[in-house]
PDB file of C-alpha atoms in Angstrom:
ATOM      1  CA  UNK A  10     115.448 109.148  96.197  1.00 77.00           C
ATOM      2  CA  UNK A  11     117.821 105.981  96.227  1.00 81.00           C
ATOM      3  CA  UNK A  12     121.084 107.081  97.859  1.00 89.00           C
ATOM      4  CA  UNK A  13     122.765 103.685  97.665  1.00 95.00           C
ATOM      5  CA  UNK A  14     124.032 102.090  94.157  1.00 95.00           C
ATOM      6  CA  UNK A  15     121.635  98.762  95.022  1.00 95.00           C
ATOM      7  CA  UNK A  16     118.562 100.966  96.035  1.00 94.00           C
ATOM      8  CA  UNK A  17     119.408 102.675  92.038  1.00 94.00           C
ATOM      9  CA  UNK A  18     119.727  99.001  90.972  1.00 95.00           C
ATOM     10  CA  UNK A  19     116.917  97.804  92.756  1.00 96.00           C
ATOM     11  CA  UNK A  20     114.824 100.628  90.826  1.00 95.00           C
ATOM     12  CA  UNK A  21     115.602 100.246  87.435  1.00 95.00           C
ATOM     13  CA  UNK A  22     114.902  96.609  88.272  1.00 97.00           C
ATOM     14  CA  UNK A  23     111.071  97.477  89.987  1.00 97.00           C
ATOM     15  CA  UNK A  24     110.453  99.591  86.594  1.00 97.00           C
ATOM     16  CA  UNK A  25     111.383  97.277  84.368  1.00 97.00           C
ATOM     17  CA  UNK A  26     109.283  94.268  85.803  1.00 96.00           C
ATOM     18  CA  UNK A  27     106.469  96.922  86.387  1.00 97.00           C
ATOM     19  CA  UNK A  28     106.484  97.443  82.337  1.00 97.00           C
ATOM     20  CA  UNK A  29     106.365  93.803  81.878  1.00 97.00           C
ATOM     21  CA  UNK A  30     103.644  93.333  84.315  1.00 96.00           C
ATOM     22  CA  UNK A  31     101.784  95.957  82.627  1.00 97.00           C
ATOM     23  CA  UNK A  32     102.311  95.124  79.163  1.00 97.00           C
ATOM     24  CA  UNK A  33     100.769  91.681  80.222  1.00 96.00           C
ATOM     25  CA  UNK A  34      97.708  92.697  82.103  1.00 96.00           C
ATOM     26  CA  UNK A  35      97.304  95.049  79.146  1.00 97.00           C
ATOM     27  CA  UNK A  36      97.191  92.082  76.901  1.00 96.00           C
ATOM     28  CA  UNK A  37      94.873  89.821  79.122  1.00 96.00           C
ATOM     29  CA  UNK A  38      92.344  92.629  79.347  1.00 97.00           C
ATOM     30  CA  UNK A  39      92.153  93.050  75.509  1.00 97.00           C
ATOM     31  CA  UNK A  40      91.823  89.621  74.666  1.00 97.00           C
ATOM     32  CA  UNK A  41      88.973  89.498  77.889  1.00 97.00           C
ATOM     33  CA  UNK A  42      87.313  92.411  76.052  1.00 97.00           C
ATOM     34  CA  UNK A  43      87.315  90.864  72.522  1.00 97.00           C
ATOM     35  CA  UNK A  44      85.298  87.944  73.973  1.00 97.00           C
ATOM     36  CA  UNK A  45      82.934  90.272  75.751  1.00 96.00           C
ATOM     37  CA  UNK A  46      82.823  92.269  72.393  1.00 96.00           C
ATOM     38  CA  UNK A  47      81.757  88.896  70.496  1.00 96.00           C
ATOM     39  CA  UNK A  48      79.609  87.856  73.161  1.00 95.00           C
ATOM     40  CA  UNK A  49      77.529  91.359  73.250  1.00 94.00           C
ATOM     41  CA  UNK A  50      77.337  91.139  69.567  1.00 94.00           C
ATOM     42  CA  UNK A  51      75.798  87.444  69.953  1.00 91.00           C
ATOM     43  CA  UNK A  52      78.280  86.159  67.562  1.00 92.00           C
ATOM     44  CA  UNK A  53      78.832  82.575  68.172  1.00 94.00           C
ATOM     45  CA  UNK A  54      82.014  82.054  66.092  1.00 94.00           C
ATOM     46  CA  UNK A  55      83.918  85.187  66.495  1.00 95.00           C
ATOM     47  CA  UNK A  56      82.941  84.649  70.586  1.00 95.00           C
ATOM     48  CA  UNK A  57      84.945  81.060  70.184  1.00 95.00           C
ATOM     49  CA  UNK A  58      87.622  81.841  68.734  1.00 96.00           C
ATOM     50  CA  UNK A  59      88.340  85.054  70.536  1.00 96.00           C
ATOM     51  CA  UNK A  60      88.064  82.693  73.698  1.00 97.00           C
ATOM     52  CA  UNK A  61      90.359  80.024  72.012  1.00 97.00           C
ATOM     53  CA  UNK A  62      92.761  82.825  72.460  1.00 97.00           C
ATOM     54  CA  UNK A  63      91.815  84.650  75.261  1.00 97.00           C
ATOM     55  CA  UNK A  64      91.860  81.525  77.532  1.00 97.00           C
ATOM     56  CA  UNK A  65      95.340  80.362  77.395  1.00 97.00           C
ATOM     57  CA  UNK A  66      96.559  84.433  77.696  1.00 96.00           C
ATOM     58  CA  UNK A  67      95.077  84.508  81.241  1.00 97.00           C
ATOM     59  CA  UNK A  68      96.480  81.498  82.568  1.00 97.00           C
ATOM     60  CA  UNK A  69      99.779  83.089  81.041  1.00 96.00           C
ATOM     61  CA  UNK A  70      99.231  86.191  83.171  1.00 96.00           C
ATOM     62  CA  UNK A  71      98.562  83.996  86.221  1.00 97.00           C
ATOM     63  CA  UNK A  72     101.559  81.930  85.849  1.00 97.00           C
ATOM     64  CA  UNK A  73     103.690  84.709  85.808  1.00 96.00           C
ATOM     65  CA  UNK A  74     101.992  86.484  88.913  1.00 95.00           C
ATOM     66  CA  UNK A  75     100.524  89.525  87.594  1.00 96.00           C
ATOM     67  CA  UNK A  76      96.910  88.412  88.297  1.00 96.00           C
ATOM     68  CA  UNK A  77      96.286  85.861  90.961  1.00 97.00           C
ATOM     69  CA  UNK A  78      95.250  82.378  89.605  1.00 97.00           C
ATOM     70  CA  UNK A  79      91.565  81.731  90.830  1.00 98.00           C
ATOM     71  CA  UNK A  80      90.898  85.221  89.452  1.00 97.00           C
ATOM     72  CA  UNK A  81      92.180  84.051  85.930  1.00 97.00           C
ATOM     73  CA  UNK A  82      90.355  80.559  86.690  1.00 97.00           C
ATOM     74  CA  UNK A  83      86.855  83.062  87.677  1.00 98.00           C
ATOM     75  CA  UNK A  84      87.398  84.929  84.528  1.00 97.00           C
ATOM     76  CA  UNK A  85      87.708  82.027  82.372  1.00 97.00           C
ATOM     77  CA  UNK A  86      84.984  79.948  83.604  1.00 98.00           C
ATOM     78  CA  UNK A  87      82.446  82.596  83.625  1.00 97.00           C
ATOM     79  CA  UNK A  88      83.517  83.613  79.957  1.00 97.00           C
ATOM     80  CA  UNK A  89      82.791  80.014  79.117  1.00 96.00           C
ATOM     81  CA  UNK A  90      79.557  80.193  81.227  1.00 97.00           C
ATOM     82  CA  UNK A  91      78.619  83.018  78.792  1.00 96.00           C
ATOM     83  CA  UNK A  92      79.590  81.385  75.375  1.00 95.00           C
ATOM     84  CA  UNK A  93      77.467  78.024  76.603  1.00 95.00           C
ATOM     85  CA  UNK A  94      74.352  80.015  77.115  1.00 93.00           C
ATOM     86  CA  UNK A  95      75.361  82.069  73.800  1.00 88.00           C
ATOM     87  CA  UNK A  96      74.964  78.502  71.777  1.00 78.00           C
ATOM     88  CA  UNK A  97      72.049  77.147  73.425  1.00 74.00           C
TER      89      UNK A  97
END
């Protein structure tokens, strides 16, 4: 348990960036699992657009540290590795 006042400070501050960090990992994974969703469904369009979306939201999370950037670069080019075969 935090004894000192900037040890309590330094707490609330940890949680409340953990929260954020969460909220936007949470986010990244959904819009990861929509493509997946569209691609598993072999639904050109809906795959697209949900990638439209789903591409700039990971390079959001990596700019703001809560996943490291070649993993968001990895996720994104394999996504689009799976929507090229998809239309061919």
């Amino acid at each position: 348990m935090a004894n000192t006042s900037s040890a309590k400070k330094a707490t609330r501050k940890i949680a409340r960036r953990a929260a954020i960090n969460k909220n936007r990992r949470s986010r990244a994974r959904t819009y990861v699992r929509q493509v997946e969703e569209a691609l598993a469904a072999g639904d050109k369009a809906a795959a697209l657009e949900a990638f439209k979306t789903a591409e700039p939201e990971l390079m959001r999370a990596a700019t703001k540290g809560v996943i490291h950037k070649n993993t968001a670069s990895r996720k994104v080019s394999r996504l689009a590795h799976r929507l090229k075969v998809l239309s061919a």
